[in-house]
mmCIF file of C-alpha atoms in Angstrom:
data_model
loop_
_atom_site.group_PDB
_atom_site.id
_atom_site.type_symbol
_atom_site.label_atom_id
_atom_site.label_comp_id
_atom_site.label_asym_id
_atom_site.label_seq_id
_atom_site.Cartn_x
_atom_site.Cartn_y
_atom_site.Cartn_z
ATOM 1 C CA GLU A 14 0.276 -0.105 0.142
ATOM 2 C CA ALA A 15 1.076 3.762 -0.941
ATOM 3 C CA GLN A 16 2.036 5.536 2.433
ATOM 4 C CA VAL A 17 3.954 8.073 3.750
ATOM 5 C CA THR A 18 4.862 7.067 7.391
ATOM 6 C CA GLN A 19 5.544 9.592 10.048
ATOM 7 C CA ASN A 20 6.662 8.682 13.600
ATOM 8 C CA PRO A 21 6.173 9.560 16.157
ATOM 9 C CA ARG A 22 2.506 10.160 16.044
ATOM 10 C CA TYR A 23 2.162 11.497 19.589
ATOM 11 C CA LEU A 24 4.812 13.355 21.660
ATOM 12 C CA ILE A 25 4.991 15.390 24.650
ATOM 13 C CA THR A 26 8.778 16.483 25.599
ATOM 14 C CA VAL A 27 10.475 19.555 27.537
ATOM 15 C CA THR A 28 11.993 22.175 26.361
ATOM 16 C CA GLY A 29 15.968 21.761 25.039
ATOM 17 C CA LYS A 30 15.536 18.385 24.552
ATOM 18 C CA LYS A 31 16.391 17.249 20.939
ATOM 19 C CA LEU A 32 14.030 15.317 19.078
ATOM 20 C CA THR A 33 13.875 13.762 15.918
ATOM 21 C CA VAL A 34 10.457 13.031 13.734
ATOM 22 C CA THR A 35 10.851 10.282 11.081
ATOM 23 C CA CYS A 36 9.272 10.585 7.327
ATOM 24 C CA SER A 37 9.188 7.471 5.153
ATOM 25 C CA GLN A 38 7.353 6.806 2.429
ATOM 26 C CA ASN A 39 7.260 3.922 -0.030
ATOM 27 C CA MET A 40 6.345 5.347 -3.395
ATOM 28 C CA ASN A 41 9.923 6.352 -4.885
ATOM 29 C CA HIS A 42 9.247 9.978 -4.814
ATOM 30 C CA GLU A 43 11.363 12.633 -5.459
ATOM 31 C CA TYR A 44 10.172 15.441 -3.242
ATOM 32 C CA MET A 45 9.397 15.516 0.464
ATOM 33 C CA SER A 46 8.080 18.050 2.834
ATOM 34 C CA TRP A 47 7.291 19.301 6.116
ATOM 35 C CA TYR A 48 4.618 21.153 6.901
ATOM 36 C CA ARG A 49 3.215 22.697 10.485
ATOM 37 C CA GLN A 50 -0.530 23.214 11.209
ATOM 38 C CA ASP A 51 -1.959 25.558 13.581
ATOM 39 C CA PRO A 52 -5.274 26.950 14.468
ATOM 40 C CA GLY A 53 -6.557 29.464 12.035
ATOM 41 C CA LEU A 54 -2.843 29.608 10.137
ATOM 42 C CA GLY A 55 -3.350 26.577 7.747
ATOM 43 C CA LEU A 56 -0.476 24.485 6.785
ATOM 44 C CA ARG A 57 2.799 26.124 6.617
ATOM 45 C CA GLN A 58 5.973 24.757 4.706
ATOM 46 C CA ILE A 59 8.921 24.106 6.991
ATOM 47 C CA TYR A 60 11.703 22.559 4.364
ATOM 48 C CA TYR A 61 11.298 20.581 1.421
ATOM 49 C CA SER A 62 13.364 18.601 -0.815
ATOM 50 C CA MET A 63 13.443 17.611 -4.263
ATOM 51 C CA ASN A 64 15.401 14.873 -4.482
ATOM 52 C CA VAL A 65 18.170 13.060 -2.431
ATOM 53 C CA GLU A 66 21.051 15.558 -0.607
ATOM 54 C CA VAL A 67 18.984 18.843 -2.017
ATOM 55 C CA THR A 68 16.777 20.603 0.883
ATOM 56 C CA ASP A 69 15.385 23.903 0.648
ATOM 57 C CA LYS A 70 13.575 26.056 3.533
ATOM 58 C CA GLY A 71 10.326 26.809 3.305
ATOM 59 C CA ASP A 72 8.463 29.507 4.686
ATOM 60 C CA VAL A 73 8.855 28.734 8.686
ATOM 61 C CA PRO A 74 12.256 26.854 8.821
ATOM 62 C CA GLU A 75 13.527 28.827 12.059
ATOM 63 C CA GLY A 76 14.215 26.288 14.819
ATOM 64 C CA TYR A 77 14.218 23.101 12.138
ATOM 65 C CA LYS A 78 16.720 20.981 10.717
ATOM 66 C CA VAL A 79 16.392 18.486 8.124
ATOM 67 C CA SER A 80 18.247 15.857 5.767
ATOM 68 C CA ARG A 81 17.650 13.569 2.922
ATOM 69 C CA LYS A 82 20.159 10.937 2.764
ATOM 70 C CA GLU A 83 18.088 8.440 1.384
ATOM 71 C CA LYS A 84 15.464 8.551 -1.379
ATOM 72 C CA ARG A 85 12.406 7.182 0.545
ATOM 73 C CA ASN A 86 13.567 9.248 4.417
ATOM 74 C CA PHE A 87 13.267 12.631 5.438
ATOM 75 C CA PRO A 88 13.472 13.284 8.984
ATOM 76 C CA LEU A 89 12.509 16.733 10.907
ATOM 77 C CA ILE A 90 15.099 17.679 13.579
ATOM 78 C CA LEU A 91 13.864 19.804 16.311
ATOM 79 C CA GLU A 92 17.647 20.525 18.015
ATOM 80 C CA SER A 93 16.445 22.875 20.931
ATOM 81 C CA PRO A 94 12.630 22.790 20.908
ATOM 82 C CA SER A 95 10.772 25.470 22.430
ATOM 83 C CA PRO A 96 6.685 25.887 23.303
ATOM 84 C CA ASN A 97 6.037 27.840 19.953
ATOM 85 C CA GLN A 98 7.175 24.423 18.235
ATOM 86 C CA THR A 99 3.899 22.572 19.523
ATOM 87 C CA SER A 100 2.186 21.942 16.876
ATOM 88 C CA LEU A 101 0.661 19.297 14.391
ATOM 89 C CA TYR A 102 3.386 18.493 12.370
ATOM 90 C CA PHE A 103 2.666 16.721 8.504
ATOM 91 C CA CYS A 104 5.301 15.054 5.744
ATOM 92 C CA ALA A 105 4.029 14.767 2.447
ATOM 93 C CA SER A 106 5.751 13.666 -0.602
ATOM 94 C CA SER A 107 4.934 14.004 -4.528
ATOM 95 C CA SER A 108 6.142 12.266 -7.438
ATOM 96 C CA GLY A 109 6.306 15.535 -9.195
ATOM 97 C CA THR A 110 8.744 18.261 -8.024
ATOM 98 C CA SER A 111 6.081 21.386 -8.868
ATOM 99 C CA THR A 112 2.817 20.035 -9.551
ATOM 100 C CA GLY A 113 1.864 20.223 -5.460
ATOM 101 C CA GLU A 114 -0.262 16.673 -6.051
ATOM 102 C CA LEU A 115 0.936 15.534 -2.659
ATOM 103 C CA PHE A 116 0.570 12.804 -0.177
ATOM 104 C CA PHE A 117 0.112 13.452 3.146
ATOM 105 C CA GLY A 118 1.240 11.059 6.400
ATOM 106 C CA GLU A 119 -1.102 11.221 9.293
ATOM 107 C CA GLY A 120 0.760 13.703 11.155
ATOM 108 C CA SER A 121 2.733 13.968 14.314
ATOM 109 C CA ARG A 122 1.120 16.252 17.451
ATOM 110 C CA LEU A 123 4.383 17.372 19.214
ATOM 111 C CA THR A 124 3.575 19.424 22.309
ATOM 112 C CA VAL A 125 6.840 21.045 24.068
ATOM 113 C CA LEU A 126 6.422 21.973 27.617
ATOM 114 C CA GLY B 27 6.110 34.046 1.829
ATOM 115 C CA GLN B 28 3.658 34.123 -0.240
ATOM 116 C CA GLN B 29 -0.001 34.317 1.236
ATOM 117 C CA LEU B 30 -3.564 32.805 0.500
ATOM 118 C CA ASN B 31 -6.483 34.188 1.980
ATOM 119 C CA GLN B 32 -9.362 31.341 2.101
ATOM 120 C CA SER B 33 -12.904 32.473 2.767
ATOM 121 C CA PRO B 34 -15.229 31.779 4.412
ATOM 122 C CA GLN B 35 -13.125 30.393 7.152
ATOM 123 C CA SER B 36 -16.287 27.963 8.619
ATOM 124 C CA MET B 37 -19.561 27.301 7.086
ATOM 125 C CA PHE B 38 -22.608 25.561 8.638
ATOM 126 C CA ILE B 39 -24.912 23.835 6.137
ATOM 127 C CA GLN B 40 -27.993 21.681 6.106
ATOM 128 C CA GLU B 41 -27.257 18.164 4.333
ATOM 129 C CA GLY B 42 -28.303 18.618 0.613
ATOM 130 C CA GLU B 43 -27.036 22.163 0.427
ATOM 131 C CA ASP B 44 -24.458 23.395 -2.069
ATOM 132 C CA VAL B 45 -21.337 24.884 -0.770
ATOM 133 C CA SER B 46 -18.580 27.649 -2.580
ATOM 134 C CA MET B 47 -15.216 28.472 -0.952
ATOM 135 C CA ASN B 48 -12.727 30.321 -2.851
ATOM 136 C CA CYS B 49 -8.748 31.523 -2.498
ATOM 137 C CA THR B 50 -7.163 34.616 -3.680
ATOM 138 C CA SER B 51 -3.782 35.727 -3.842
ATOM 139 C CA SER B 52 -1.904 38.894 -4.547
ATOM 140 C CA SER B 53 0.434 37.242 -6.732
ATOM 141 C CA ILE B 54 0.427 34.635 -9.623
ATOM 142 C CA PHE B 55 0.126 31.271 -9.170
ATOM 143 C CA ASN B 56 1.137 28.173 -11.578
ATOM 144 C CA THR B 57 -0.894 25.734 -10.103
ATOM 145 C CA TRP B 58 -3.949 25.663 -7.698
ATOM 146 C CA LEU B 59 -4.942 22.214 -5.483
ATOM 147 C CA TRP B 60 -7.858 21.574 -3.376
ATOM 148 C CA TYR B 61 -7.095 19.497 -0.751
ATOM 149 C CA LYS B 62 -9.648 17.894 2.157
ATOM 150 C CA GLN B 63 -8.822 17.110 5.528
ATOM 151 C CA ASP B 64 -10.720 14.796 7.641
ATOM 152 C CA PRO B 65 -10.523 14.686 11.675
ATOM 153 C CA GLY B 66 -7.562 13.128 12.764
ATOM 154 C CA GLU B 67 -5.857 12.503 9.614
ATOM 155 C CA GLY B 68 -3.735 14.251 6.829
ATOM 156 C CA PRO B 69 -4.785 16.564 3.973
ATOM 157 C CA VAL B 70 -5.896 14.332 0.562
ATOM 158 C CA LEU B 71 -5.946 16.135 -2.655
ATOM 159 C CA LEU B 72 -9.324 16.662 -4.135
ATOM 160 C CA ILE B 73 -8.567 18.520 -7.034
ATOM 161 C CA ALA B 74 -5.493 20.021 -9.100
ATOM 162 C CA LEU B 75 -5.562 22.839 -11.451
ATOM 163 C CA TYR B 76 -2.830 23.374 -14.157
ATOM 164 C CA LYS B 77 -4.039 26.064 -16.496
ATOM 165 C CA ALA B 78 -5.894 29.624 -15.825
ATOM 166 C CA GLY B 79 -9.414 29.361 -16.638
ATOM 167 C CA GLU B 80 -9.625 25.472 -16.240
ATOM 168 C CA LEU B 81 -12.624 24.030 -14.759
ATOM 169 C CA THR B 82 -12.651 20.545 -13.307
ATOM 170 C CA SER B 83 -14.970 18.459 -11.763
ATOM 171 C CA ASN B 84 -14.484 15.445 -9.355
ATOM 172 C CA GLY B 85 -17.728 13.936 -8.604
ATOM 173 C CA ARG B 86 -20.002 16.837 -6.474
ATOM 174 C CA LEU B 87 -16.984 18.792 -6.513
ATOM 175 C CA THR B 88 -15.976 21.410 -9.256
ATOM 176 C CA ALA B 89 -13.138 23.525 -9.227
ATOM 177 C CA GLN B 90 -11.680 26.580 -11.436
ATOM 178 C CA PHE B 91 -8.341 27.963 -11.626
ATOM 179 C CA GLY B 92 -9.045 31.880 -11.825
ATOM 180 C CA ILE B 93 -7.952 33.478 -15.545
ATOM 181 C CA THR B 94 -5.847 36.075 -14.039
ATOM 182 C CA ARG B 95 -4.125 33.103 -12.116
ATOM 183 C CA LYS B 96 -4.577 35.044 -8.794
ATOM 184 C CA ASP B 97 -7.500 32.940 -7.700
ATOM 185 C CA SER B 98 -9.671 29.773 -7.651
ATOM 186 C CA PHE B 99 -12.875 28.523 -6.264
ATOM 187 C CA LEU B 100 -14.222 25.243 -5.280
ATOM 188 C CA ASN B 101 -17.877 24.094 -4.941
ATOM 189 C CA ILE B 102 -19.789 21.097 -3.717
ATOM 190 C CA SER B 103 -23.178 20.372 -4.686
ATOM 191 C CA ALA B 104 -26.144 18.537 -2.393
ATOM 192 C CA SER B 105 -23.639 18.015 0.690
ATOM 193 C CA ILE B 106 -23.773 15.231 2.333
ATOM 194 C CA PRO B 107 -22.573 14.340 5.867
ATOM 195 C CA SER B 108 -19.171 13.044 4.767
ATOM 196 C CA ASP B 109 -18.312 15.822 3.465
ATOM 197 C CA VAL B 110 -17.641 17.283 6.583
ATOM 198 C CA GLY B 111 -13.858 18.153 7.274
ATOM 199 C CA ILE B 112 -11.300 21.020 6.429
ATOM 200 C CA TYR B 113 -10.531 22.011 3.059
ATOM 201 C CA PHE B 114 -7.693 23.953 1.912
ATOM 202 C CA CYS B 115 -6.681 25.842 -1.092
ATOM 203 C CA ALA B 116 -3.041 25.288 -1.917
ATOM 204 C CA GLY B 117 -1.067 26.734 -4.625
ATOM 205 C CA THR B 118 2.134 26.798 -6.378
ATOM 206 C CA PRO B 119 3.823 30.164 -6.761
ATOM 207 C CA ALA B 120 5.453 31.886 -9.882
ATOM 208 C CA GLY B 121 8.497 32.603 -10.297
ATOM 209 C CA GLY B 122 12.109 30.222 -10.570
ATOM 210 C CA THR B 123 12.654 31.133 -6.695
ATOM 211 C CA SER B 124 9.483 29.247 -5.681
ATOM 212 C CA TYR B 125 10.223 26.064 -7.525
ATOM 213 C CA GLY B 126 9.352 23.477 -5.106
ATOM 214 C CA LYS B 127 7.175 25.495 -2.795
ATOM 215 C CA LEU B 128 3.702 24.895 -1.892
ATOM 216 C CA THR B 129 1.459 27.712 -0.218
ATOM 217 C CA PHE B 130 -1.880 26.643 2.029
ATOM 218 C CA GLY B 131 -4.427 29.016 2.538
ATOM 219 C CA GLN B 132 -5.700 28.859 6.533
ATOM 220 C CA GLY B 133 -8.790 26.348 5.735
ATOM 221 C CA THR B 134 -12.435 26.429 5.634
ATOM 222 C CA ILE B 135 -14.096 24.022 7.893
ATOM 223 C CA LEU B 136 -17.355 22.662 6.628
ATOM 224 C CA THR B 137 -20.005 21.424 9.319
ATOM 225 C CA VAL B 138 -22.934 19.619 7.671
ATOM 226 C CA HIS B 139 -26.194 18.993 9.719
ATOM 227 C CA PRO B 140 -28.464 16.366 8.397
#
């Protein structure tokens, strides 16, 4: 089954404790992206990657890091999480780099205390 | 970054009614897309539009890519309870520096009363 898998789905952590949210897709997609969803703000793009070893900033990259060492994986790293990073995070992938036809994961709800 | 203004923010309708929502931008977009998010899940693509003036249907859903390339609308006809969810517009901005970026609207929360 074609899917985008995120882990963990839920996480409560404390300020400053490094964490990684993993994302894996099994569709051999070149394009992957991370979004955060906050009430009233819709989905805002954090980082995206158009292929292995190619990443770029989205609209809200501050406080996040990403890497793309393999085509299927695109982890999101919070080096020193802060409470304003409490949010619902989505990973998505696409076979086209500009069409925007994304397949989304089920989301990871992160709470930073 | 680019801004997309989506309206209305929320809608409460009776089953069987038609629904219309729209999205506008101050700048030109190359692609317009509409997604639906069910509670507790990730968004799912409903319709993708690639050319100015394009009108596309998917069952009871119809969407159009505005002729100015700065807006799009989504219509749902004869709504049913399972239409409940958050609807998002999204677009890829024109311009080489924006390649790979996808901007979303704030979402329209749709509630359908049986």
